Coordinates of C-alpha atoms in Angstrom, one line a residue:
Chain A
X32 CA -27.1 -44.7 -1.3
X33 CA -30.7 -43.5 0.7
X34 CA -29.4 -40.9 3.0
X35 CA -33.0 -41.0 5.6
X36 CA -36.4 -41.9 5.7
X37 CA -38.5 -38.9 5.2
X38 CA -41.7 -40.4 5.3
X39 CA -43.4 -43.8 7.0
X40 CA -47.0 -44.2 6.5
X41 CA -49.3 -45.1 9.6
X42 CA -53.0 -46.6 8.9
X43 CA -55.7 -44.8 11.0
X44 CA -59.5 -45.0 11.4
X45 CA -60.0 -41.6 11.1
X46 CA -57.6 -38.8 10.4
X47 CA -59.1 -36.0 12.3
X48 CA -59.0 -38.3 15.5
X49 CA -55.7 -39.3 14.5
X50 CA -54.5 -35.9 14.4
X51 CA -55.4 -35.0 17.6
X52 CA -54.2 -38.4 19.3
X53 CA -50.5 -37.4 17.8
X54 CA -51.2 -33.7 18.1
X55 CA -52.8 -33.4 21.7
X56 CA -51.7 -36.9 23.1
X57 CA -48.2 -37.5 22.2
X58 CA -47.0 -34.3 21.4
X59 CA -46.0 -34.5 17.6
X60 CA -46.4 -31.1 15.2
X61 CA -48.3 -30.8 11.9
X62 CA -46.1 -31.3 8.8
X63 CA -48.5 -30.9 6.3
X64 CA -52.5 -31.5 5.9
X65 CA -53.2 -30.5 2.6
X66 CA -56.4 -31.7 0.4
X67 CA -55.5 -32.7 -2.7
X68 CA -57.9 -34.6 -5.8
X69 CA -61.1 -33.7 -3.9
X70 CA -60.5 -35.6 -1.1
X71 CA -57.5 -37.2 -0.5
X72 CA -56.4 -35.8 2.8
X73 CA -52.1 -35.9 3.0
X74 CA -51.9 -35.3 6.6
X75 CA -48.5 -35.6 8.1
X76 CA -46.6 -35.0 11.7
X77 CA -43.5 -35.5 13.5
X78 CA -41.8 -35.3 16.4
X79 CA -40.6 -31.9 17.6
X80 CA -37.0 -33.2 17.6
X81 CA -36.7 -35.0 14.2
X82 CA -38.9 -32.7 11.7
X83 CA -37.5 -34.4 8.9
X84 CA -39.0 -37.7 9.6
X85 CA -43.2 -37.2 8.8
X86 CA -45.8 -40.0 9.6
X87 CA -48.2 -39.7 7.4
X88 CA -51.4 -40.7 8.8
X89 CA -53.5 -41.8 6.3
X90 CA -57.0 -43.9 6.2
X91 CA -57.4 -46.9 4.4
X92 CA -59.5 -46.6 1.8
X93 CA -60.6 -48.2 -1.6
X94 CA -58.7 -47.2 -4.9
X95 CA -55.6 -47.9 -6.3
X96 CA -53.3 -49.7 -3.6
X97 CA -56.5 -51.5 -1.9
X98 CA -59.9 -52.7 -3.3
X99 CA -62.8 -52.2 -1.0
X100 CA -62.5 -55.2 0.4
X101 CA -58.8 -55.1 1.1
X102 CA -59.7 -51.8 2.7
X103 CA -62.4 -53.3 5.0
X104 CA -59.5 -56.1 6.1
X105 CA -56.7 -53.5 6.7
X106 CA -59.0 -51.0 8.6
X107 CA -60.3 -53.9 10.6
X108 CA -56.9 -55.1 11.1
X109 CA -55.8 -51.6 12.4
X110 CA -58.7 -51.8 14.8
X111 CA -57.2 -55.2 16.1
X112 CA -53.9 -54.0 17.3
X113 CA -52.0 -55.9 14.4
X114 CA -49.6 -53.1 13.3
X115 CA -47.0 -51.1 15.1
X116 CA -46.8 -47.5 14.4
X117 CA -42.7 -47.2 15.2
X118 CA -41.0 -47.0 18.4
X119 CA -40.7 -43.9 19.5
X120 CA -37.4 -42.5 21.5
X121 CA -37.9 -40.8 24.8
X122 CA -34.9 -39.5 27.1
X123 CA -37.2 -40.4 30.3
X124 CA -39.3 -43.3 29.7
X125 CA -40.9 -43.4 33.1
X126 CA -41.8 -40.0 32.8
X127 CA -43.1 -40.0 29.4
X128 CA -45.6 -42.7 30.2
X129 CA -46.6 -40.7 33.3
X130 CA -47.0 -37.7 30.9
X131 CA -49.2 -39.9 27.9
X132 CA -51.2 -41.8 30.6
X133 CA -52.1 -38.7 32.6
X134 CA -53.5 -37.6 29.1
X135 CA -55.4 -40.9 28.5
X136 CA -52.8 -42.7 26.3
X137 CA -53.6 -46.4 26.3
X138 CA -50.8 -48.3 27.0
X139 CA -50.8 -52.1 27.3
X140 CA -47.0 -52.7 29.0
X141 CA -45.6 -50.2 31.5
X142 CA -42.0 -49.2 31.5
X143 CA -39.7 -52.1 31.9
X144 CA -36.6 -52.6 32.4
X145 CA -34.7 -54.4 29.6
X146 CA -31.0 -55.0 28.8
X147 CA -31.1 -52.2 26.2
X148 CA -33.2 -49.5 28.3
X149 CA -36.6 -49.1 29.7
X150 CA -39.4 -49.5 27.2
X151 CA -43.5 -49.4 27.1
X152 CA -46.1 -50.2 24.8
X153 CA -48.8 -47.9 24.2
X154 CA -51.3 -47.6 21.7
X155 CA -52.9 -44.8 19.5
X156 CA -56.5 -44.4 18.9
X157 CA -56.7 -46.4 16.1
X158 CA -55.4 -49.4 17.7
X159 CA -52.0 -49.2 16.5
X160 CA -49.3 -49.8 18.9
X161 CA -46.2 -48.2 19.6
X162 CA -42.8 -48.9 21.5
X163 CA -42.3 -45.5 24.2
X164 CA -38.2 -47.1 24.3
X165 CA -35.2 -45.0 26.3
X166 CA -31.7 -46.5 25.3
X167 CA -29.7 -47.6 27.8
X168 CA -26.5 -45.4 28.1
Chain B
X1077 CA -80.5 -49.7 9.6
X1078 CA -81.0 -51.1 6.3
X1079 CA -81.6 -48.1 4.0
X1080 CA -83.4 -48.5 0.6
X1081 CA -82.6 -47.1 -2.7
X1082 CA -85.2 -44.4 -2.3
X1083 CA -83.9 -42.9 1.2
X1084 CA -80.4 -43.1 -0.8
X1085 CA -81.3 -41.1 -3.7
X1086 CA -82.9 -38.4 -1.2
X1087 CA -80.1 -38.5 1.4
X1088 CA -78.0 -37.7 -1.7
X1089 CA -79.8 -34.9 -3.0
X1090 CA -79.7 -33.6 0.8
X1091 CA -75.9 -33.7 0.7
X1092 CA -75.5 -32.3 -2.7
X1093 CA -77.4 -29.3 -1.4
X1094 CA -75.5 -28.8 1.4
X1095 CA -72.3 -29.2 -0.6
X1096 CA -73.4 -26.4 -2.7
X1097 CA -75.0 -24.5 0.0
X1098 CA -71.9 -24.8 2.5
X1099 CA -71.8 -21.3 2.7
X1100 CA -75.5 -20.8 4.0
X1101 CA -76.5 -20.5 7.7
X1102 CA -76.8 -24.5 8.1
X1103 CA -80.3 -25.0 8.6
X1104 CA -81.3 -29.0 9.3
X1105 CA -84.7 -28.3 8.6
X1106 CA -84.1 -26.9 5.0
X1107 CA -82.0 -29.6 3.8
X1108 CA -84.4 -32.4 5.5
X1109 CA -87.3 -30.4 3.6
X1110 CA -85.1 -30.7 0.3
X1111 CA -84.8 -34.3 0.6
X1112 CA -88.6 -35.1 1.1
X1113 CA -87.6 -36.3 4.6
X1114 CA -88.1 -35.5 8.5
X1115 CA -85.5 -34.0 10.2
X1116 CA -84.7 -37.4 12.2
X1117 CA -84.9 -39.4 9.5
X1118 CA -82.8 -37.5 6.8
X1119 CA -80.4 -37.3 10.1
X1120 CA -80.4 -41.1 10.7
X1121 CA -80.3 -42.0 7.0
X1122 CA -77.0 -39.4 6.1
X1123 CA -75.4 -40.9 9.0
X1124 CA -75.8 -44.3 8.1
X1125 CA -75.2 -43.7 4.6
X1126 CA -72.2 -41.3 4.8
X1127 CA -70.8 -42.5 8.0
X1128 CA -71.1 -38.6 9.5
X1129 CA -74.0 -36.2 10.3
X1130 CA -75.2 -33.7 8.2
X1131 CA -73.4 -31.1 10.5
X1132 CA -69.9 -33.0 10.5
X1133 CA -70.2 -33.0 7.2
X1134 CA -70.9 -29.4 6.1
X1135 CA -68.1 -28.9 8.7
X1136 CA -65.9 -30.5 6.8
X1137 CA -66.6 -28.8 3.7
X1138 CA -66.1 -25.1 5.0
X1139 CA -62.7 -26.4 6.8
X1140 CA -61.4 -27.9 3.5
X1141 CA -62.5 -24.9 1.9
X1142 CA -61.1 -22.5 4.2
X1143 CA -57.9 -24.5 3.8
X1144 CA -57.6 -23.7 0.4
X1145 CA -58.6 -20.2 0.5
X1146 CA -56.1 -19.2 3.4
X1147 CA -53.0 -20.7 0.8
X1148 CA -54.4 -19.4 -2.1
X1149 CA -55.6 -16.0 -1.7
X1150 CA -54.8 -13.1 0.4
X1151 CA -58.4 -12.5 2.0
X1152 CA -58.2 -11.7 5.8
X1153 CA -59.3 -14.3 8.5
X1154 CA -62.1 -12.6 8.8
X1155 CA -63.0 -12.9 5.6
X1156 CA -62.5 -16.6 4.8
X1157 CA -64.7 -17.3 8.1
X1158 CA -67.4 -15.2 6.3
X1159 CA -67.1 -16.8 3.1
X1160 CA -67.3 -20.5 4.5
X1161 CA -70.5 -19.5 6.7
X1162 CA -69.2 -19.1 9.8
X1163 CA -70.3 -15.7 11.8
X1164 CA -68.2 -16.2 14.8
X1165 CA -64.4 -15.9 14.0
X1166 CA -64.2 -17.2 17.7
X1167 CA -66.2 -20.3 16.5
X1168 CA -64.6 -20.8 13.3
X1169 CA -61.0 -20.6 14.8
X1170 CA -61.3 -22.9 17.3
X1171 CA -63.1 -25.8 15.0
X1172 CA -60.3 -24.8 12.7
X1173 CA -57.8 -25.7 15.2
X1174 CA -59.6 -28.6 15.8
X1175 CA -59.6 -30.4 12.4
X1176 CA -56.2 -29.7 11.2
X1177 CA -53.8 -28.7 14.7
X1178 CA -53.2 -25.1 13.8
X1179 CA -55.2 -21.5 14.2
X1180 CA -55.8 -20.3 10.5
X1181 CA -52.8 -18.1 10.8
X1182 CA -50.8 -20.9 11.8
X1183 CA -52.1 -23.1 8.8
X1184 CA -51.2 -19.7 6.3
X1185 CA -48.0 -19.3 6.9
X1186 CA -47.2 -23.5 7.5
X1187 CA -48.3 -23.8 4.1
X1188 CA -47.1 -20.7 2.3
X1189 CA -43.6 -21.0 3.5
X1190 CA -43.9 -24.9 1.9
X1191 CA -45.0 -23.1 -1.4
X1192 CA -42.5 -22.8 -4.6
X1193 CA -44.9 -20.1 -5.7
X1194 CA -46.9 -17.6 -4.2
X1195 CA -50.9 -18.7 -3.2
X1196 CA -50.4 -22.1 -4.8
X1197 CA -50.5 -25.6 -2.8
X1198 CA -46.8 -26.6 -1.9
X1199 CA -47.5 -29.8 -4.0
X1200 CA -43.3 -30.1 -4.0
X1201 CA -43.8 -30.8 -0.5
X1202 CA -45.9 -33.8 -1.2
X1203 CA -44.3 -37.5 -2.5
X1204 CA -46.7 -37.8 -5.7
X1205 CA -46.0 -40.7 -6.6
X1206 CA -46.3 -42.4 -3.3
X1207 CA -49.1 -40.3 -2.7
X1208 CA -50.7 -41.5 -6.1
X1209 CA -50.0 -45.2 -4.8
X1210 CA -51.1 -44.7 -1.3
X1211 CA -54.4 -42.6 -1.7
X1212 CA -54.8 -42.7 -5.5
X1213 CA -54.5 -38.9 -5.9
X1214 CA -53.2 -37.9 -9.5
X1215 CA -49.9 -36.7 -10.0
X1216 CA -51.0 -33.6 -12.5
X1217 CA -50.9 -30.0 -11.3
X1218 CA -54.0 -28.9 -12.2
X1219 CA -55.7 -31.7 -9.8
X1220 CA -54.7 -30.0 -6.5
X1221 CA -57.4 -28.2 -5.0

């Protein structure tokens, strides 16, 4: 049987801005940024709580899973706001949001109340979204 | 801005010589005089062309560089900022820190303590096979950097 998920990819625009969006923004840590085959960048963080989870941030580009084209679409997509990035678990949901906005976090829904906890959508600097989501107890 | 086959074959020569060069005090005038271009121009053109500037770009090279000398060998900090062409430690610490999250210390040890073997790459650490699907990176050894 699959025991976890270790790693969930996340299109960006740019990994360096990525990095310091998830880094310096929402508080994630390094996993690994390593260059491998003269140039491709594995870049990966996680949240302080759950290091064995990584998202690896990772820039669409042309080769063997995309052709240029497809690469073109997908970044253009990711610019759009059509893919979620995970929802993201937060003890205080109110004052996480008050903590990311205070740091410039985008978001595009406040905190709000729902019958399963509070939860807010914000979005990274690629123009992926993400659900900021505290479980009712 | 629409550039011309020309402009790219000279913007190209100007980035193969700073790819060679990284090491050199960067010097815009000297690689705009290399490509047979003004200083404005080879700067408009590179950026258009490589989506960068000329300084991102040799930036980029002396990070990725340092990267792999800090898991690799066993040179001091001081060192590797000398041998990528940075003379301020200061300088080259904080871009550092920048571009990948860590001080190079930070980056050393991360990545060592990741590594089966001593100054090698923890490519264990690394999915290669989603990693070959993902960013079409080969799955031999020998292509890790």
């Amino acid at each position: 049987m699959i025991q976890s998920i270790a790693h969930v990819t996340v299109y960006v625009l740019n990994q360096d801005e990525a990095l310091d969006f998830y880094q310096n923004k929402l508080g994630f840590e390094v996993g690994t940024d390593m260059t491998v085959d003269g140039g491709f960048r594995w870049l990966t963080v996680f949240a302080k709580a759950q290091p064995d989870l990584e998202l690896v941030l990772a820039e669409p580009k042309e080769g063997p899973m995309f052709t240029k084209d497809a690469a073109d679409k997908i970044r253009a997509l990711v610019a759009d706001g059509a893919f979620g990035a995970g929802v993201f678990e937060t003890a205080n949901c109110q004052k996480t949001y008050e903590e990311l906005f205070a740091k410039g976090v985008e978001f595009i829904q406040p905190p709000t109340e729902q019958f399963y906890g509070v939860e807010a959508l914000g979005v990274d600097n690629s123009g992926n979204w993400f659900s900021l989501t505290q479980r009712a107890k | 801005m629409t550039v011309n086959h020309t402009q790219y074959k000279k913007v190209c020569l100007g980035r193969d010589y700073l790819t060679q060069h990284y090491a050199l005090a960067f010097d815009l005038a000297d690689v705009a005089t290399y490509s047979c271009m003004s200083k404005y121009h080879f700067c408009r053109v590179f950026s258009e062309v490589f989506g960068e500037s000329p300084y991102q770009y040799i930036s980029k090279i002396r990070i990725e560089r340092a990267k792999e000398l800090l898991v690799t060998s066993q040179r001091s900090i001081n060192d590797i900022c000398e041998l990528v062409g940075y003379t301020s430690i200061g300088s080259f610490s904080a871009l550092f820190r920048k571009k990948t999250g860590l001080s190079p210390t930070q980056y050393r040890t991360k990545l060592q303590a990741l590594a089966s073997d001593p100054l090698t790459h923890p490519i264990q650490s690394i999915p290669m096979c989603y990693a070959h699907r993902l960013f079409g990176a080969k799955l031999e050894k020998s292509n890790i950097e």
